[in-house]
mmCIF file of C-alpha atoms in Angstrom:
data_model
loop_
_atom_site.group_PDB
_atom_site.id
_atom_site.type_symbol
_atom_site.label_atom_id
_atom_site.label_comp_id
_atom_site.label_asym_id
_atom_site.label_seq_id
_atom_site.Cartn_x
_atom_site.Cartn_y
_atom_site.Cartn_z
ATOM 1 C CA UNK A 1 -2.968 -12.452 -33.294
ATOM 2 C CA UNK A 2 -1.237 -13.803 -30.342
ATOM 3 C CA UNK A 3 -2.361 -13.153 -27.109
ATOM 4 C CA UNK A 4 -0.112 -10.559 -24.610
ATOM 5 C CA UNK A 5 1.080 -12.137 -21.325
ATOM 6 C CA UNK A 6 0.415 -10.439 -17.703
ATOM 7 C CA UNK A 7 2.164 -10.605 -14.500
ATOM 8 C CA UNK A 8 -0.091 -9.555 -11.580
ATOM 9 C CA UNK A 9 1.301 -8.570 -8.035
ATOM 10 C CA UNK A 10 -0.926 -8.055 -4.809
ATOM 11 C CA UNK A 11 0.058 -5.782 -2.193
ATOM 12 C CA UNK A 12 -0.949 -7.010 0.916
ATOM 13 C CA UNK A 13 -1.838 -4.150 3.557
ATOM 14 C CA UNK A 14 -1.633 -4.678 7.197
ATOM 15 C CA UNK A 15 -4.323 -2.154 8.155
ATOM 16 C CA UNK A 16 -6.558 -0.541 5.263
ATOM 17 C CA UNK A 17 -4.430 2.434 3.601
ATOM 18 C CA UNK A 18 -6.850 3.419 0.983
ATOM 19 C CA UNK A 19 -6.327 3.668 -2.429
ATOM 20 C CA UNK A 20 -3.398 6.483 -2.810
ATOM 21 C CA UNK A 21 -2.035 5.108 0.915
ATOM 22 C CA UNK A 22 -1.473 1.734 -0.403
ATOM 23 C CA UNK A 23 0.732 3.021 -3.353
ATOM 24 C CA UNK A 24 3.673 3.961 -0.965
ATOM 25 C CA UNK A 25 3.807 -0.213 -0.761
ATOM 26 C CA UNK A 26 4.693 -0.158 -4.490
ATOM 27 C CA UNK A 27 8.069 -1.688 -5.025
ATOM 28 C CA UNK A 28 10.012 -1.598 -7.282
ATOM 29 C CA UNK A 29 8.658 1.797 -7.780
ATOM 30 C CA UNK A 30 7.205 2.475 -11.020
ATOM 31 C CA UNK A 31 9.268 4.287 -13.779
ATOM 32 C CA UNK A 32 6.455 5.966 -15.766
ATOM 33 C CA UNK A 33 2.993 7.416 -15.123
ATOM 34 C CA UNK A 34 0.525 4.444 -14.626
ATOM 35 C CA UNK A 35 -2.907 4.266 -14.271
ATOM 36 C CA UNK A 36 -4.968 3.172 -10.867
ATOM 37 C CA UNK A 37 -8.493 2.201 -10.916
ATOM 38 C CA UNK A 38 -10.805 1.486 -8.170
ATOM 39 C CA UNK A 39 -12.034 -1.746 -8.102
ATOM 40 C CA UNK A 40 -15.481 -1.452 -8.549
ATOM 41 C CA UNK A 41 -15.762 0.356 -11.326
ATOM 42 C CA UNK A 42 -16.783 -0.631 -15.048
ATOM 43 C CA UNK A 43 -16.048 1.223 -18.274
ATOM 44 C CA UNK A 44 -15.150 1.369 -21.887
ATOM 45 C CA UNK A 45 -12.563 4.170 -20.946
ATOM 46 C CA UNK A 46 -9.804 4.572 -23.705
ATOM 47 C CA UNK A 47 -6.488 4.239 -20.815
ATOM 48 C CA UNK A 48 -4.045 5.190 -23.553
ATOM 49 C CA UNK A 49 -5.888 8.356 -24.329
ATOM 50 C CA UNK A 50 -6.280 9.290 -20.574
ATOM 51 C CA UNK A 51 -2.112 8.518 -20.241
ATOM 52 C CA UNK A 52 -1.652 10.889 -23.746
ATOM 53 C CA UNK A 53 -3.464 13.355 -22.086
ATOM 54 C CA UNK A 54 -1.621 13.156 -18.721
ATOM 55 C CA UNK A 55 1.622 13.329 -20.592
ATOM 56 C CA UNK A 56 0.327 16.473 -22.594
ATOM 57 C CA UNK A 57 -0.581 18.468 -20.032
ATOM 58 C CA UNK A 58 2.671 17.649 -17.885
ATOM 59 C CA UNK A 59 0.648 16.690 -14.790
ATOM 60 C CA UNK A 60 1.485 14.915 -11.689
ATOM 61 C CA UNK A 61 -1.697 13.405 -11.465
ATOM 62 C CA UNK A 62 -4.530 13.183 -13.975
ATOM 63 C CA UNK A 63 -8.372 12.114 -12.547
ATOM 64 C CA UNK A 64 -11.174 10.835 -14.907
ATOM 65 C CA UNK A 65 -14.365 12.851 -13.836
ATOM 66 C CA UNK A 66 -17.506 12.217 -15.501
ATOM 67 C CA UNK A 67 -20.364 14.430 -16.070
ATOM 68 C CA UNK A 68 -23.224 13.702 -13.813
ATOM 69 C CA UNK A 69 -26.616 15.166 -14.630
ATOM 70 C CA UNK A 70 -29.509 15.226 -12.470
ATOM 71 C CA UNK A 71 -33.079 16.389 -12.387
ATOM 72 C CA UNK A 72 -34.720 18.046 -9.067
ATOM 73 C CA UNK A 73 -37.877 16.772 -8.707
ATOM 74 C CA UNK A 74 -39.439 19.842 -7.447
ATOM 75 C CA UNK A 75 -40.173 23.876 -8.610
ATOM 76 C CA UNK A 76 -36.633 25.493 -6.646
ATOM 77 C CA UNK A 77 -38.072 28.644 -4.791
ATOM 78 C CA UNK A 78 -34.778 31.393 -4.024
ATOM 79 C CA UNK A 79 -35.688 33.480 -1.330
ATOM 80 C CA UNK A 80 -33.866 36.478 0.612
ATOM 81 C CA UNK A 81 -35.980 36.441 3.706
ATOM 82 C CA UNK A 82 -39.107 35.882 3.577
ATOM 83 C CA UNK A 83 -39.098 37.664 0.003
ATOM 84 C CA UNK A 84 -39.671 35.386 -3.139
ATOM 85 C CA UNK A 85 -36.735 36.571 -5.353
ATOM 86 C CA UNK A 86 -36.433 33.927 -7.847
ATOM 87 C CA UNK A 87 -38.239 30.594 -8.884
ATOM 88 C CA UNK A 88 -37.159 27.897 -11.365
ATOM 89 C CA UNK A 89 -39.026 24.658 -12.392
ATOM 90 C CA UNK A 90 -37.228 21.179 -12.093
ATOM 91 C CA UNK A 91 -33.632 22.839 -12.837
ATOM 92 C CA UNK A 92 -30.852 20.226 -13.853
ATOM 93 C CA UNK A 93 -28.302 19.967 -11.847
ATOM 94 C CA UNK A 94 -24.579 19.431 -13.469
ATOM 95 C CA UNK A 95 -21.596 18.317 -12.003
ATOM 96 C CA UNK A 96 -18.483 16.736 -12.267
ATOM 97 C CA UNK A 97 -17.579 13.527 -10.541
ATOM 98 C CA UNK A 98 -14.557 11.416 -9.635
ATOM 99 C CA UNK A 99 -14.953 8.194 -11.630
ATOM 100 C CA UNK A 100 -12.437 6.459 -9.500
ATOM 101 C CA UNK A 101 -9.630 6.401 -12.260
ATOM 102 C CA UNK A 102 -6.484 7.938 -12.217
ATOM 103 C CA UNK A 103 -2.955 8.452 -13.698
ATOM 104 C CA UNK A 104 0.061 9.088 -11.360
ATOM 105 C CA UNK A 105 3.179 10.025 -12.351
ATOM 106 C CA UNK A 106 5.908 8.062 -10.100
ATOM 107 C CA UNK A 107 8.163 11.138 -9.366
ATOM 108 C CA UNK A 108 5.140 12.446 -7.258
ATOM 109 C CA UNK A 109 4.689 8.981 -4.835
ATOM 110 C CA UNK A 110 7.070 10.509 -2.291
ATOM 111 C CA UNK A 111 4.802 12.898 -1.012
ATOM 112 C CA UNK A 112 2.891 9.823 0.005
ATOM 113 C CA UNK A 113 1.863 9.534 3.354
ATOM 114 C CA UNK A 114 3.576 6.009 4.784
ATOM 115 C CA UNK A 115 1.605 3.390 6.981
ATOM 116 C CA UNK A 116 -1.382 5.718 7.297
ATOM 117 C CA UNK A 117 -4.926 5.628 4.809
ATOM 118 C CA UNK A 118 -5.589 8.020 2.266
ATOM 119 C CA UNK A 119 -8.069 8.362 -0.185
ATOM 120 C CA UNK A 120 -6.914 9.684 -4.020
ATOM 121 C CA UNK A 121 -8.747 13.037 -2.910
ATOM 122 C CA UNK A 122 -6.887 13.340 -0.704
ATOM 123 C CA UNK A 123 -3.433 13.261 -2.396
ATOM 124 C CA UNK A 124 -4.691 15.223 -5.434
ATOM 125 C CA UNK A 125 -5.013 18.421 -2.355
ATOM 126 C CA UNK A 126 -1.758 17.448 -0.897
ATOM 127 C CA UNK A 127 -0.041 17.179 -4.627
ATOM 128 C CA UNK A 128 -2.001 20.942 -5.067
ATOM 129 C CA UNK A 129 -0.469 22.344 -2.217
ATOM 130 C CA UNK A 130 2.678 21.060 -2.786
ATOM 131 C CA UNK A 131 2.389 23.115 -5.873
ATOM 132 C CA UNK A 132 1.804 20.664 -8.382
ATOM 133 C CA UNK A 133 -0.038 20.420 -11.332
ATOM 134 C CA UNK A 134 -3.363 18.347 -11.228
ATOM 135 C CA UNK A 135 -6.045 18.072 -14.216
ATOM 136 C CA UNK A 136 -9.252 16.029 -14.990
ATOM 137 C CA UNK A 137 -9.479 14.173 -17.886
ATOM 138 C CA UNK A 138 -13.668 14.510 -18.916
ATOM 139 C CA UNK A 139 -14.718 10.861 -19.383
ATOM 140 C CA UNK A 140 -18.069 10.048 -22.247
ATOM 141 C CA UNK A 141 -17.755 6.091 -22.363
ATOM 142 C CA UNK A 142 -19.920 4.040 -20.402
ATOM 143 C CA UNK A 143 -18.936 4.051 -16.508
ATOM 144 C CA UNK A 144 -20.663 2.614 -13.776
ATOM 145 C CA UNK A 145 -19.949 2.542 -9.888
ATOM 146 C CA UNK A 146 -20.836 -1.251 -9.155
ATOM 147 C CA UNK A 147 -19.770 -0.838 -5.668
ATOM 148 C CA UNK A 148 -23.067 -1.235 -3.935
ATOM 149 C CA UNK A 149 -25.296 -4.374 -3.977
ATOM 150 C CA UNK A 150 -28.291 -2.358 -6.296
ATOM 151 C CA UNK A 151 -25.555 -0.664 -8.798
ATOM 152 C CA UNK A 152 -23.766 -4.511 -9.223
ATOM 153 C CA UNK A 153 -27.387 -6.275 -10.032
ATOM 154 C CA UNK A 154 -28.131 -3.179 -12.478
ATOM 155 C CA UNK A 155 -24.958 -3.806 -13.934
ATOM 156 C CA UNK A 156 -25.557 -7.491 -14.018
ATOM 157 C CA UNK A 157 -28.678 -6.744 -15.716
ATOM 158 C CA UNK A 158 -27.502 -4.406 -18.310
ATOM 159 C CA UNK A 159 -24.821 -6.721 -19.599
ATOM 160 C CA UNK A 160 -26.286 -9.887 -19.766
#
């Protein structure tokens, strides 16, 4: 088949704005949701499933969280006082974490903060108390944070 062509466009920030800060630069604005990804991230993430999904659940912004599992390496003692109430041995821990890929839809980029930095948590709790909608969109495909100097040569590693 023939290969697509694509335009890229930098935005050039005089002070750092963050990631959701330096969309108020966007222009033209965009017309339909769109994804943003942080940089350092890698993935096999399907991004026309995650923009099906936004559309589906009418959203104003959609955030890929991923399932993070980890093991604590000790017997957790519960305690009220000095009274032993509970005890369990090397309990999992689950949660949910920001993978660092979202969808916005456009009508929502006015209640951007101009020439000031914010993160994407922070507009997902200033799009919630604005009333709008916000959902995550659960994430199984490989992901990996590369952003530190130990995560990029693991990554390097694991892909060679």
């Amino acid at each position: 088949g023939s290969g697509q062509r694509v335009e890229i466009r930098y935005l050039r920030e005089e002070t750092p704005l963050g990631t959701a800060g330096a969309l108020a630069l966007l222009e033209p604005r965009p017309t339909e949701p769109f994804v943003v990804s942080n940089g350092d991230v890698l993935t096999d993430i399907r991004y026309g499933e995650m923009l099906d999904f936004h559309a589906r659940q009418g959203a104003a912004a959609t955030m890929a969280v991923r399932l993070h599992e980890w093991q604590h390496p000790f017997g957790v003692v519960e305690t009220r006082g000095t009274d032993l109430i509970g005890f369990e041995e090397k309990p999992i821990i689950r949660t949910k974490v920001n993978a660092g890929i979202y969808v916005v839809d456009p009508r929502v980029l006015g209640l951007l903060p101009t020439g000031r930095a914010c993160d994407m948590p922070e507009f997902f709790r200033s799009l919630q108390q604005a009333g709008e909608r916000t959902v995550a969109f659960p994430i199984h495909e490989s992901w990996m944070d590369i952003g530190r100097p130990d995560d990029y040569a693991s990554a390097e590693r694991d892909l060679v």
